Coordinates of C-alpha atoms in Angstrom, one line a residue:
M1 CA 146.8 145.6 -62.3
N2 CA 147.5 149.1 -64.8
P3 CA 146.4 152.0 -63.1
R4 CA 143.5 153.7 -65.2
V5 CA 140.7 156.5 -65.6
I6 CA 137.0 155.0 -65.3
G7 CA 134.3 157.5 -66.6
V8 CA 131.1 157.0 -64.3
A9 CA 128.9 159.9 -65.5
G10 CA 128.4 162.3 -69.0
P11 CA 130.1 161.8 -71.7
F12 CA 132.5 159.6 -71.0
K13 CA 130.4 157.1 -68.9
G14 CA 131.6 153.5 -69.6
T15 CA 135.2 154.9 -71.5
I16 CA 137.8 152.8 -69.4
F17 CA 141.5 154.2 -70.0
E18 CA 144.8 152.7 -68.9
V19 CA 147.1 155.1 -68.5
P20 CA 150.6 154.9 -69.8
E21 CA 154.0 157.0 -68.8
G22 CA 153.7 160.6 -69.4
E23 CA 151.1 162.5 -70.3
V24 CA 147.8 162.2 -71.2
S25 CA 145.7 165.0 -73.2
I26 CA 142.0 164.9 -72.4
G27 CA 139.3 167.0 -74.9
R28 CA 136.9 167.6 -77.6
D29 CA 139.5 167.5 -80.6
P30 CA 139.7 164.5 -81.8
S31 CA 143.6 164.9 -81.5
N32 CA 143.5 164.5 -77.9
R33 CA 144.3 160.6 -76.4
L34 CA 141.1 160.7 -74.5
W35 CA 138.2 162.9 -76.4
V36 CA 134.4 162.9 -76.8
N37 CA 132.3 165.3 -78.5
D38 CA 130.8 167.5 -75.8
P39 CA 130.1 171.4 -76.0
A40 CA 131.0 171.6 -72.3
L41 CA 134.7 170.2 -72.8
S42 CA 137.9 172.9 -74.3
R43 CA 139.2 171.5 -77.4
R44 CA 142.9 171.1 -75.4
H45 CA 140.8 171.0 -71.7
C46 CA 143.5 169.0 -69.1
Q47 CA 146.2 166.8 -68.7
L48 CA 146.8 163.4 -66.7
V49 CA 150.4 163.0 -66.3
R50 CA 152.1 159.8 -64.6
T51 CA 155.5 160.0 -63.8
N52 CA 157.4 157.9 -61.4
G53 CA 154.2 156.0 -60.5
Q54 CA 152.5 159.7 -59.5
F55 CA 149.7 161.0 -60.7
T56 CA 148.5 164.5 -61.6
V57 CA 146.3 166.6 -63.3
R58 CA 147.1 170.1 -64.9
D59 CA 144.3 171.7 -66.5
L60 CA 145.0 173.8 -69.8
G61 CA 143.2 177.0 -69.0
S62 CA 139.7 175.3 -69.7
R63 CA 136.8 177.5 -70.0
N64 CA 134.7 175.3 -67.8
G65 CA 137.7 174.4 -65.7
T66 CA 138.9 170.9 -64.1
L67 CA 137.5 169.6 -60.7
V68 CA 139.0 167.2 -58.6
N69 CA 136.4 166.4 -55.9
G70 CA 134.4 168.6 -57.5
V71 CA 137.0 171.7 -56.4
P72 CA 138.6 173.6 -59.4
V73 CA 141.8 173.3 -59.5
Q74 CA 144.9 174.3 -61.8
Q75 CA 147.1 171.4 -60.8
Q76 CA 146.6 168.9 -58.2
V77 CA 148.4 165.3 -57.2
L78 CA 145.9 162.2 -57.4
N79 CA 145.0 159.2 -55.0
H80 CA 143.2 156.7 -55.7
Q81 CA 139.0 156.9 -56.4
D82 CA 139.7 160.6 -56.8
Q83 CA 137.1 162.1 -59.0
I84 CA 137.8 163.9 -62.1
G85 CA 135.5 166.8 -63.6
V86 CA 135.6 167.8 -67.0
G87 CA 132.8 169.4 -68.5
D88 CA 129.9 167.1 -68.5
S89 CA 131.5 164.5 -67.2
V90 CA 133.1 162.6 -64.2
L91 CA 136.5 160.4 -64.4
V92 CA 137.8 158.2 -61.4
L93 CA 140.9 157.6 -61.0
A94 CA 141.1 153.4 -60.2
L95 CA 144.7 152.8 -59.2
E96 CA 144.5 149.9 -56.4
E97 CA 143.4 145.9 -57.0
Q98 CA 139.7 146.0 -55.9
A99 CA 137.4 146.6 -58.9
V100 CA 136.0 150.1 -59.9
N101 CA 132.2 149.7 -60.5
L102 CA 131.2 151.9 -63.6
D103 CA 128.0 153.4 -62.0
S104 CA 127.8 155.9 -58.5
S105 CA 126.6 153.9 -55.8
P106 CA 123.1 153.5 -55.8
V107 CA 120.8 154.7 -53.2
E108 CA 118.4 152.0 -51.4
L109 CA 115.8 153.9 -49.3
T110 CA 114.7 151.9 -46.0
E111 CA 111.7 152.1 -44.1
T112 CA 112.4 153.5 -40.2
A113 CA 109.3 154.5 -37.4
D114 CA 110.4 158.5 -36.6
L115 CA 113.7 158.9 -34.5
N116 CA 114.4 159.4 -31.5
G117 CA 117.7 161.2 -31.0
I118 CA 117.7 164.1 -32.7
S119 CA 120.8 166.3 -31.4
L120 CA 120.8 169.3 -34.3
V121 CA 117.4 170.4 -35.8
L122 CA 118.1 173.9 -38.2
R123 CA 115.4 175.4 -40.0
Q124 CA 115.7 177.6 -43.3
E125 CA 114.7 180.9 -41.4
D126 CA 117.9 180.2 -39.1
A127 CA 120.3 179.5 -42.1
L128 CA 123.0 181.6 -41.8
Y129 CA 124.4 181.6 -45.1
L130 CA 121.3 181.6 -46.9
Q131 CA 121.0 185.3 -45.3
P132 CA 122.4 187.9 -47.1
Q133 CA 122.5 190.9 -44.2
K134 CA 123.8 188.1 -41.8
V135 CA 126.6 187.3 -44.9
V136 CA 128.0 190.7 -45.2
G137 CA 127.8 191.9 -41.3
G138 CA 126.5 189.3 -39.2
L139 CA 129.2 186.5 -39.2
P140 CA 132.2 185.9 -36.6
A141 CA 134.9 186.8 -38.7
T142 CA 136.8 183.4 -37.4
A143 CA 139.5 181.2 -40.0
R144 CA 136.4 178.7 -39.7
V145 CA 133.8 181.3 -41.3
A146 CA 136.3 181.8 -43.6
R147 CA 136.7 178.8 -44.9
D148 CA 133.4 177.8 -45.6
L149 CA 132.7 180.8 -46.9
S150 CA 135.3 180.2 -49.6
S151 CA 134.2 176.4 -49.9
L152 CA 130.9 178.0 -50.3
L153 CA 132.2 180.1 -53.7
K154 CA 134.3 177.1 -54.9
I155 CA 131.3 175.4 -55.0
A156 CA 129.3 177.7 -56.7
T157 CA 131.7 178.4 -59.5
G158 CA 132.4 174.9 -59.9
I159 CA 129.0 173.8 -60.6
G160 CA 128.0 176.7 -62.4
A161 CA 129.0 175.0 -66.3
I162 CA 127.7 171.2 -65.6
R163 CA 124.4 170.0 -67.9
N164 CA 123.9 166.5 -66.9
T165 CA 121.7 165.0 -63.7
E166 CA 124.4 162.2 -62.3
S167 CA 127.2 164.5 -63.2
L168 CA 125.6 167.1 -60.3
Q169 CA 125.2 164.7 -58.0
W170 CA 128.5 163.2 -58.2
Q171 CA 130.5 166.4 -58.2
I172 CA 128.1 168.4 -55.7
L173 CA 129.5 165.3 -53.4
G174 CA 132.8 165.4 -54.3
M175 CA 132.9 169.0 -53.4
V176 CA 130.7 167.8 -50.0
F177 CA 133.7 165.8 -49.1
D178 CA 135.6 168.8 -49.0
V179 CA 133.7 170.9 -46.7
V180 CA 131.9 167.8 -44.1
P181 CA 133.9 165.0 -42.8
A182 CA 131.1 162.2 -44.3
D183 CA 132.4 158.3 -45.2
R184 CA 129.4 158.1 -47.1
G185 CA 127.1 160.9 -49.1
A186 CA 123.7 160.3 -51.0
I187 CA 121.5 163.0 -53.2
V188 CA 117.9 161.4 -53.4
L189 CA 116.2 163.7 -56.0
C190 CA 111.9 163.2 -55.4
E191 CA 109.1 164.5 -57.0
S192 CA 107.2 165.5 -53.8
S193 CA 108.2 163.8 -49.9
E194 CA 106.8 160.7 -50.6
E195 CA 107.6 159.7 -54.7
F196 CA 111.5 159.6 -55.3
R197 CA 112.5 160.1 -58.7
S198 CA 116.3 159.3 -59.0
A199 CA 119.6 159.1 -56.6
G200 CA 123.0 159.0 -56.7
A201 CA 125.3 158.1 -54.2
W202 CA 129.3 158.5 -53.5
D203 CA 130.5 155.5 -50.5
R204 CA 134.4 157.0 -49.9
V205 CA 135.4 153.9 -48.3
R206 CA 134.6 151.0 -50.0
G207 CA 134.1 152.5 -53.3
P208 CA 131.7 153.4 -55.7
G209 CA 128.5 150.5 -56.5
H210 CA 128.5 149.8 -53.1
P211 CA 124.7 150.2 -52.1
V212 CA 124.1 153.6 -49.5
K213 CA 120.9 153.0 -47.3
V214 CA 119.1 155.7 -46.2
S215 CA 116.3 155.9 -44.4
R216 CA 112.9 157.0 -46.3
T217 CA 111.7 158.0 -42.5
V218 CA 115.0 160.7 -42.2
V219 CA 114.6 162.4 -45.9
G220 CA 110.4 162.3 -45.9
R221 CA 110.8 164.5 -42.5
V222 CA 113.4 166.6 -44.0
L223 CA 111.2 167.4 -46.4
R224 CA 108.1 167.9 -45.1
E225 CA 108.9 169.6 -42.4
R226 CA 111.8 172.0 -44.4
I227 CA 114.6 171.3 -41.8
G228 CA 118.2 169.9 -41.7
L229 CA 118.9 167.4 -38.9
V230 CA 121.8 166.1 -37.2
V231 CA 122.0 162.6 -35.7
N232 CA 125.4 162.3 -33.4
D233 CA 124.8 159.2 -32.0
V234 CA 123.1 156.6 -34.3
S235 CA 123.7 153.8 -32.0
A236 CA 122.0 155.2 -28.8
D237 CA 118.9 155.4 -31.5
D238 CA 116.4 152.7 -30.8
V239 CA 115.0 153.6 -34.7
L240 CA 118.3 153.8 -36.9
R241 CA 120.3 151.1 -34.7
D242 CA 118.2 148.4 -35.5
V243 CA 119.2 149.4 -39.7
H244 CA 121.1 146.7 -40.6
S245 CA 123.1 148.7 -43.0
L246 CA 124.1 151.5 -41.1
A247 CA 125.5 149.0 -38.1
E248 CA 126.8 147.3 -40.8
F249 CA 128.7 150.1 -41.9
R250 CA 129.0 151.2 -37.8
V251 CA 127.4 154.4 -38.8
R252 CA 128.0 156.9 -35.8
S253 CA 126.6 160.1 -37.1
L254 CA 124.2 161.3 -39.8
L255 CA 123.2 164.8 -41.9
C256 CA 119.9 165.5 -43.9
V257 CA 119.0 168.6 -45.4
P258 CA 116.6 169.4 -48.0
L259 CA 117.2 171.0 -51.5
L260 CA 114.3 173.7 -52.2
L261 CA 113.4 176.4 -54.0
S262 CA 111.2 178.8 -53.6
D263 CA 109.6 176.5 -50.6
K264 CA 109.3 173.5 -53.0
P265 CA 111.1 170.5 -51.8
L266 CA 113.2 169.0 -54.5
G267 CA 115.2 166.5 -52.9
A268 CA 117.6 166.1 -50.2
I269 CA 121.6 165.9 -49.6
Y270 CA 122.1 163.2 -46.9
L271 CA 125.6 162.1 -45.5
D272 CA 126.6 159.9 -42.6
S273 CA 130.3 159.2 -41.4
R274 CA 131.3 156.4 -38.8
S275 CA 134.0 158.5 -36.7
P276 CA 134.1 158.0 -33.4
T277 CA 135.5 161.1 -32.5
E278 CA 134.9 163.4 -35.9
H279 CA 131.0 164.2 -35.2
F280 CA 128.8 166.6 -37.1
D281 CA 128.2 169.9 -35.3
E282 CA 125.9 173.2 -35.9
N283 CA 128.4 174.7 -38.2
H284 CA 128.5 171.5 -40.7
L285 CA 125.0 171.6 -40.9
Q286 CA 124.5 175.3 -41.3
V287 CA 127.5 175.1 -44.0
M288 CA 125.4 172.2 -45.9
T289 CA 122.4 173.8 -46.1
A290 CA 123.9 176.5 -48.1
V291 CA 125.4 173.8 -50.1
A292 CA 121.8 172.8 -50.5
G293 CA 120.6 176.2 -51.3
I294 CA 123.5 176.9 -54.0
A295 CA 122.5 172.6 -55.4
S296 CA 118.7 173.1 -55.8
L297 CA 119.0 176.3 -58.0
A298 CA 121.7 174.2 -60.3
F299 CA 119.6 170.9 -60.1
E300 CA 116.6 173.3 -60.9
N301 CA 118.5 174.6 -63.8
V302 CA 119.6 171.7 -65.0
R303 CA 116.2 169.6 -65.0
K304 CA 114.6 172.3 -66.8
L305 CA 117.5 172.2 -69.7
E306 CA 117.3 168.7 -70.1
Q307 CA 113.4 169.3 -70.5
L308 CA 114.5 171.9 -73.1
Q309 CA 116.3 170.0 -74.8
Q310 CA 113.6 166.6 -74.8
E311 CA 111.1 169.3 -76.6
N312 CA 114.1 170.6 -78.6
R313 CA 114.0 166.9 -80.0
L314 CA 110.7 166.0 -80.2
L315 CA 110.5 169.5 -82.7
R316 CA 113.4 168.5 -84.4
S317 CA 111.8 164.9 -85.0
E318 CA 108.4 166.9 -85.8
I319 CA 110.2 169.3 -88.2
N320 CA 109.9 167.6 -91.8
L321 CA 106.3 166.4 -91.0
E322 CA 103.4 168.4 -93.2
Y323 CA 100.5 168.6 -91.3
N324 CA 97.7 169.7 -93.7
M325 CA 95.6 167.6 -95.1
V326 CA 94.6 167.9 -98.6
G327 CA 91.1 167.5 -100.6
E328 CA 88.1 168.5 -101.0
S329 CA 85.7 164.7 -101.6
T330 CA 83.0 164.6 -99.7
A331 CA 84.9 161.5 -97.5
M332 CA 87.3 163.8 -96.6
R333 CA 84.6 166.5 -95.2
E334 CA 83.0 164.3 -93.0
V335 CA 87.0 163.7 -91.9
Y336 CA 87.3 167.4 -91.3
E337 CA 83.6 167.4 -89.6
L338 CA 85.2 164.5 -87.5
I339 CA 88.2 165.8 -86.5
R340 CA 86.2 169.7 -85.5
R341 CA 83.5 167.8 -83.6
V342 CA 86.0 165.4 -81.3
A343 CA 89.6 167.4 -81.1
P344 CA 87.6 170.2 -78.1
T345 CA 87.0 166.9 -76.2
D346 CA 89.5 163.7 -74.6
S347 CA 87.7 161.4 -76.0
T348 CA 89.8 158.1 -76.9
L349 CA 89.6 157.9 -80.7
L350 CA 90.6 154.4 -83.3
I351 CA 91.6 155.4 -86.4
Q352 CA 91.7 152.8 -89.0
G353 CA 92.5 152.6 -92.8
E354 CA 94.6 151.0 -95.0
S355 CA 98.7 152.2 -94.7
G356 CA 99.4 155.8 -96.4
T357 CA 95.9 157.5 -96.1
G358 CA 96.9 159.9 -93.0
K359 CA 96.2 158.6 -90.3
E360 CA 99.2 160.3 -88.4
L361 CA 98.2 163.4 -89.9
V362 CA 94.5 163.0 -88.5
A363 CA 96.0 162.2 -85.3
R364 CA 98.3 166.0 -84.9
A365 CA 95.1 167.3 -86.6
V366 CA 93.1 166.1 -83.9
H367 CA 96.1 167.2 -81.5
R368 CA 97.4 171.0 -82.7
N369 CA 93.1 171.8 -82.1
S370 CA 92.1 170.3 -78.9
P371 CA 93.2 172.0 -75.3
R372 CA 96.2 169.9 -74.7
A373 CA 98.1 171.9 -78.3
E374 CA 100.5 173.0 -76.2
C375 CA 101.9 170.4 -74.7
P376 CA 103.9 167.1 -76.0
F377 CA 102.7 164.7 -78.8
V378 CA 103.9 161.9 -78.5
A379 CA 103.7 159.0 -81.4
I380 CA 105.3 155.5 -81.6
N381 CA 105.2 152.8 -84.4
C382 CA 104.0 150.1 -82.2
A383 CA 105.3 147.6 -85.3
A384 CA 108.8 149.5 -85.8
I385 CA 110.1 148.3 -82.3
T386 CA 110.7 145.0 -81.2
E387 CA 108.8 143.6 -78.7
T388 CA 111.4 143.3 -76.1
L389 CA 112.1 146.9 -76.3
L390 CA 108.5 148.0 -77.2
E391 CA 108.1 147.8 -73.3
S392 CA 110.3 150.1 -72.6
E393 CA 110.0 152.2 -74.8
L394 CA 106.8 152.8 -73.8
L395 CA 106.1 152.5 -70.1
G396 CA 110.2 153.6 -69.4
H397 CA 112.8 151.5 -67.1
E398 CA 114.1 152.3 -63.3
K399 CA 117.6 152.4 -63.3
G400 CA 119.3 148.7 -63.3
A401 CA 116.1 146.9 -64.4
F402 CA 117.8 145.4 -67.1
T403 CA 121.0 145.0 -68.4
G404 CA 122.3 148.1 -70.0
A405 CA 119.2 150.4 -68.2
I406 CA 122.0 152.3 -67.0
A407 CA 119.9 154.9 -65.5
Q408 CA 116.1 155.7 -65.3
K409 CA 114.6 156.1 -68.7
K410 CA 110.9 157.8 -68.8
G411 CA 109.1 156.3 -71.2
K412 CA 106.7 157.6 -74.4
I413 CA 103.3 157.6 -72.1
E414 CA 105.2 159.5 -69.2
I415 CA 106.8 161.9 -72.0
A416 CA 102.6 162.2 -73.5
D417 CA 101.5 163.5 -70.0
G418 CA 99.3 165.9 -70.4
G419 CA 99.1 166.1 -74.4
T420 CA 98.4 163.6 -76.8
L421 CA 99.8 159.7 -77.4
F422 CA 99.7 158.2 -80.7
L423 CA 99.8 154.5 -80.8
D424 CA 100.2 154.0 -84.9
E425 CA 99.7 149.9 -86.0
V426 CA 98.2 149.3 -82.5
S427 CA 97.0 146.1 -83.3
E428 CA 101.1 144.9 -83.6
L429 CA 101.1 145.3 -79.4
A430 CA 101.8 141.7 -77.5
P431 CA 99.3 140.4 -75.3
G432 CA 101.3 141.3 -71.8
L433 CA 101.3 145.4 -73.0
Q434 CA 97.6 145.2 -74.1
A435 CA 96.5 144.3 -70.6
K436 CA 99.0 147.0 -69.3
L437 CA 97.5 149.5 -71.8
L438 CA 94.5 148.9 -70.6
R439 CA 94.6 149.7 -67.7
V440 CA 96.7 153.4 -68.6
L441 CA 93.0 153.7 -70.1
Q442 CA 91.1 153.2 -67.5
E443 CA 93.4 154.0 -64.0
R444 CA 95.3 156.7 -66.2
E445 CA 98.2 154.8 -64.0
F446 CA 101.1 152.2 -64.5
E447 CA 104.7 151.1 -63.4
R448 CA 107.9 151.6 -65.2
V449 CA 109.9 148.6 -65.8
G450 CA 111.4 147.3 -62.8
G451 CA 109.7 149.9 -61.0
T452 CA 107.0 149.3 -58.2
R453 CA 105.5 153.1 -57.8
P454 CA 102.7 154.0 -59.8
V455 CA 103.4 156.7 -61.7
K456 CA 100.2 158.7 -62.6
V457 CA 99.6 160.5 -65.9
D458 CA 97.2 162.8 -67.4
I459 CA 97.5 161.7 -71.4
R460 CA 94.5 161.6 -74.8
L461 CA 95.2 158.6 -76.3
I462 CA 94.8 158.2 -80.3
A463 CA 95.2 155.1 -82.0
A464 CA 95.9 154.0 -85.3
S465 CA 96.0 150.2 -87.3
N466 CA 95.6 149.2 -90.9
R467 CA 94.0 145.9 -89.5
N468 CA 90.4 145.6 -89.2
L469 CA 90.5 145.1 -85.3
P470 CA 87.7 143.3 -85.1
E471 CA 88.6 140.6 -87.1
A472 CA 91.9 140.7 -84.6
V473 CA 89.4 140.6 -82.0
E474 CA 87.5 137.5 -83.7
A475 CA 90.8 135.6 -84.1
R476 CA 92.1 136.4 -80.5
T477 CA 95.3 138.0 -80.8
F478 CA 93.9 142.0 -79.8
R479 CA 92.2 142.2 -76.4
K480 CA 88.0 142.2 -76.8
D481 CA 88.3 144.9 -73.5
L482 CA 90.6 146.6 -74.7
Y483 CA 88.6 147.2 -78.2
Y484 CA 86.1 148.8 -76.6
R485 CA 88.4 150.8 -74.6
L486 CA 90.2 152.2 -77.5
N487 CA 86.7 152.6 -79.4
V488 CA 84.9 155.2 -78.0
V489 CA 84.9 157.5 -81.4
A490 CA 86.3 155.6 -84.5
L491 CA 87.1 157.0 -87.6
T492 CA 88.1 155.5 -91.3
M493 CA 90.5 156.9 -93.4
P494 CA 89.4 156.8 -97.0
P495 CA 91.3 155.1 -99.4
L496 CA 92.8 157.3 -102.2
R497 CA 91.1 155.2 -105.2
E498 CA 87.8 156.2 -103.2
R499 CA 88.4 160.2 -103.5
R500 CA 89.7 160.2 -107.2
E501 CA 88.7 163.8 -107.1
D502 CA 91.1 164.7 -105.0
I503 CA 94.4 163.2 -106.6
V504 CA 94.8 166.0 -109.1
L505 CA 94.8 168.2 -105.9
L506 CA 96.9 166.6 -103.5
A507 CA 99.7 165.7 -107.0
D508 CA 99.7 169.8 -107.1
Y509 CA 100.3 169.9 -103.9
F510 CA 103.1 167.3 -103.6
V511 CA 104.9 169.2 -106.8
E512 CA 105.2 172.2 -104.4
K513 CA 106.4 170.1 -101.4
A514 CA 109.2 168.3 -104.0
S515 CA 110.1 171.4 -105.7
R516 CA 110.9 173.3 -102.4
K517 CA 112.7 170.0 -101.0
C518 CA 114.7 169.1 -103.9
R519 CA 115.3 172.9 -104.6
T520 CA 114.0 172.0 -108.3
R521 CA 111.5 174.8 -110.6
I522 CA 108.1 173.7 -110.5
K523 CA 106.5 171.5 -113.0
P524 CA 103.2 171.4 -114.0
L525 CA 101.4 168.1 -114.8
S526 CA 100.8 167.5 -118.3
P527 CA 97.0 166.2 -119.4
E528 CA 98.3 162.8 -119.8
A529 CA 99.5 163.0 -116.8
R530 CA 96.9 163.5 -114.8
A531 CA 95.0 161.0 -116.3
C532 CA 97.4 158.2 -115.8
L533 CA 97.3 159.3 -112.0
T534 CA 93.2 159.5 -111.9
N535 CA 93.0 156.4 -113.1
Y536 CA 95.5 154.4 -111.3
D537 CA 94.0 152.6 -107.9
W538 CA 97.1 154.0 -105.6
P539 CA 97.6 151.0 -103.4
G540 CA 99.8 152.7 -101.4
N541 CA 97.3 155.2 -100.7
V542 CA 98.9 159.1 -100.9
R543 CA 102.3 157.8 -99.6
E544 CA 102.7 156.2 -102.8
L545 CA 101.2 159.1 -104.6
E546 CA 103.7 161.9 -102.9
N547 CA 106.6 159.4 -103.9
A548 CA 105.7 159.1 -107.5
I549 CA 105.7 162.8 -108.0
E550 CA 108.6 163.8 -106.6
R551 CA 110.3 161.0 -108.6
A552 CA 108.9 162.4 -111.5
L553 CA 110.4 165.8 -111.2
V554 CA 113.6 164.5 -110.4
M555 CA 114.1 162.6 -113.4
G556 CA 111.8 164.2 -115.7
I557 CA 113.8 166.4 -118.2
A558 CA 110.9 168.4 -119.9
D559 CA 109.5 171.5 -118.8
V560 CA 105.8 169.5 -117.2
I561 CA 105.5 166.1 -116.0
L562 CA 105.1 164.0 -118.3
P563 CA 103.6 159.9 -118.3
D564 CA 107.3 158.5 -119.6
D565 CA 108.3 160.4 -115.3
L566 CA 105.8 158.6 -113.9
P567 CA 106.3 154.5 -112.4
E568 CA 105.6 152.2 -115.4
A569 CA 102.9 150.7 -112.9
I570 CA 101.4 153.9 -112.7
V571 CA 101.2 154.9 -117.0
E572 CA 100.5 151.0 -117.6
S573 CA 97.2 150.7 -114.9
G574 CA 96.4 154.4 -115.8
L575 CA 95.9 155.1 -119.4
P576 CA 92.9 155.5 -121.0
V577 CA 91.7 152.0 -123.1
G578 CA 92.5 152.9 -127.2
S579 CA 94.2 155.6 -126.7
F580 CA 97.5 155.7 -128.9
A581 CA 99.4 155.9 -125.7
T582 CA 98.3 153.1 -124.2
K583 CA 99.0 151.5 -127.8
F584 CA 102.5 153.0 -127.8
H585 CA 103.3 151.8 -123.5
G586 CA 102.3 148.5 -124.2
A587 CA 104.0 147.8 -127.3
I588 CA 107.3 149.0 -125.0
K589 CA 106.2 146.9 -122.7
D590 CA 106.3 143.4 -125.7
T591 CA 109.2 144.6 -126.5
K592 CA 110.9 144.2 -123.3
K593 CA 109.6 141.0 -122.6
Q594 CA 111.6 139.9 -126.4
V595 CA 114.5 141.1 -125.3
I596 CA 114.5 139.4 -122.0
L597 CA 113.2 136.4 -123.0
E598 CA 116.0 136.2 -126.5
A599 CA 118.6 137.2 -124.1
L600 CA 117.7 134.1 -121.4
Q601 CA 117.8 131.7 -124.1
Q602 CA 121.2 132.8 -125.6
A603 CA 122.7 132.7 -121.7
N604 CA 121.6 129.0 -121.8
G605 CA 119.0 130.1 -119.2
K606 CA 121.7 131.9 -117.1
Y607 CA 119.9 135.1 -115.6
T608 CA 123.3 136.7 -114.2
E609 CA 124.6 136.0 -118.3
A610 CA 121.8 137.2 -119.3
A611 CA 121.7 140.7 -117.5
K612 CA 125.4 141.1 -118.5
L613 CA 124.3 140.8 -122.1
L614 CA 121.4 143.7 -121.3
G615 CA 123.5 145.9 -119.6
L616 CA 121.4 144.9 -116.4
H617 CA 122.2 144.7 -113.4
P618 CA 120.7 141.0 -112.4
N619 CA 118.4 142.8 -109.6
S620 CA 117.6 145.0 -111.5
L621 CA 117.0 142.1 -114.3
L622 CA 114.9 140.0 -111.9
R623 CA 112.5 143.2 -110.9
L624 CA 111.8 143.3 -114.5
I625 CA 110.7 139.6 -114.8
R626 CA 108.5 140.3 -111.7
R627 CA 107.4 143.3 -113.1
L628 CA 106.7 142.3 -117.3
D629 CA 104.7 138.9 -115.4
L630 CA 107.6 136.6 -117.0
K631 CA 108.1 134.9 -114.3
T632 CA 106.3 131.3 -115.1
T633 CA 107.9 131.8 -118.7
A634 CA 111.1 132.6 -117.5
K635 CA 111.2 129.8 -115.2
A636 CA 111.0 127.3 -118.2
N637 CA 114.2 128.3 -119.3
V638 CA 116.5 129.6 -116.1
S639 CA 115.9 128.2 -112.7
L640 CA 114.8 132.0 -110.8
P641 CA 116.1 132.6 -106.8
G642 CA 113.6 133.6 -104.4
P643 CA 112.4 136.5 -103.1
E644 CA 114.9 139.4 -102.8

């Protein structure tokens, strides 16, 4: 087998690179043999050197350093399964034939009864390394204390630049193995002493990918009582002796310490060993309690950073959206009044109306004026995502729930916790998802895909549909009970043709908006253009009007927007009957028809040849034929292709 490095965490995750003879540079710059765009990496971060069967990693003066098994190094000889930490990534060196899994060892929490054979217990107030006054003057000046303090300093320095939860778990476990004689380790993160949200593990004996089973009872007690504990003779403990995974691995001793921040439980670090001679002692428990104190702050910082990154992504996705609604018609005043009355409540809102009428704008306005305004507004278009992906998108999934689920992912419902979830085109939900959404509305809880524990959420739901939901209920494509749950407060957005008095106001607003977007000067609408806009029926509603105005502003060459700058369909339908402009555009339309038919006749019915004669792209000619209602006439002369 060719030696290789495998990315197991961070931006390099999934990368498999065979290490050739000589030097291989790693960094952020594409000139490196192994590179990824990670801000935590230096341009030239480190080198892997393979010479005569020996492998060495050499730091190249990187900003955040290079770690081997969690320890910062300048140069280090590497062995099989050594971890190399660079930036936010962890790489594993594979030299032997056995496969190295791309994932960390999974953690399996097993149920056990209370423990009988605990030999050491350490409470937080008795942790020597967490009390500055004892560290400064109260610790004995022994070689072991000096070594422990040095290790704690390396750990505190090494994890400072890591910004990814999974990478942080790998790095801390690597550092721990350098301090404590453990064979397996696991880090379990939790929401409470009973609710665990993620975990990562490392099996030094069998390598990555092999499950590390951890007693839920041990972790639960450590978190509830805020204590660290050691069991030094697992085989003598009546409870642990019967745990199959511990017996199979021949575990002799285990150690578990809590991750605490201001007495709030964040998780736990679990270690075990099968050595019959080297047991965990009080000093190991003291050091690991100190490691947990350092790691707790790092995990909380990474959690807050990931939360800020998520909020930043949501804000960036919203930054180009305009929330203002324009209109002074009676229909729009009724919409504003309903928003004013429903916004302060938590009632579920169902918005119906044709596409392009502004249903999402109403949902955002309700959210902005509600007590939830400072919490997330999460929108998802149920029609824009395939049915197979929509469940995971809505509910999230657990790690390993399906192929490609390499980590736990929160769904849109969970991300919206505390805020508002907007489901556009809710009528497109599959029947199975309709049932799960009904449970969310009834119980305010759900289970992630592949999960077994309910997740509680506090959300306000706003749904929208351009289909008639009562008709969908009658057709049995939409659940009746879900419809009644959604239809607590209902609002129907009026189409633009039913509020023509707002068309000019909207057009002026879109002229200003498009001028900012396209960086052009504002052009007023000519009276003739206003007449065209007002008389047109707008099947695409406000969205169609916005696109027409932006096109007119960009394409027009006069100082004002003229009818000629608008799409032909608007001009032809919008001009007053009997006006000279109507006659002019009618004559142009008739001329186009005549010229196209003559070209088709001259080309012997070949529309591609006719397009060449007219100087048009074949697709443009087909669009003209359809827009000018020439399809039937043209088919007598040419065999036209089907819809594009």
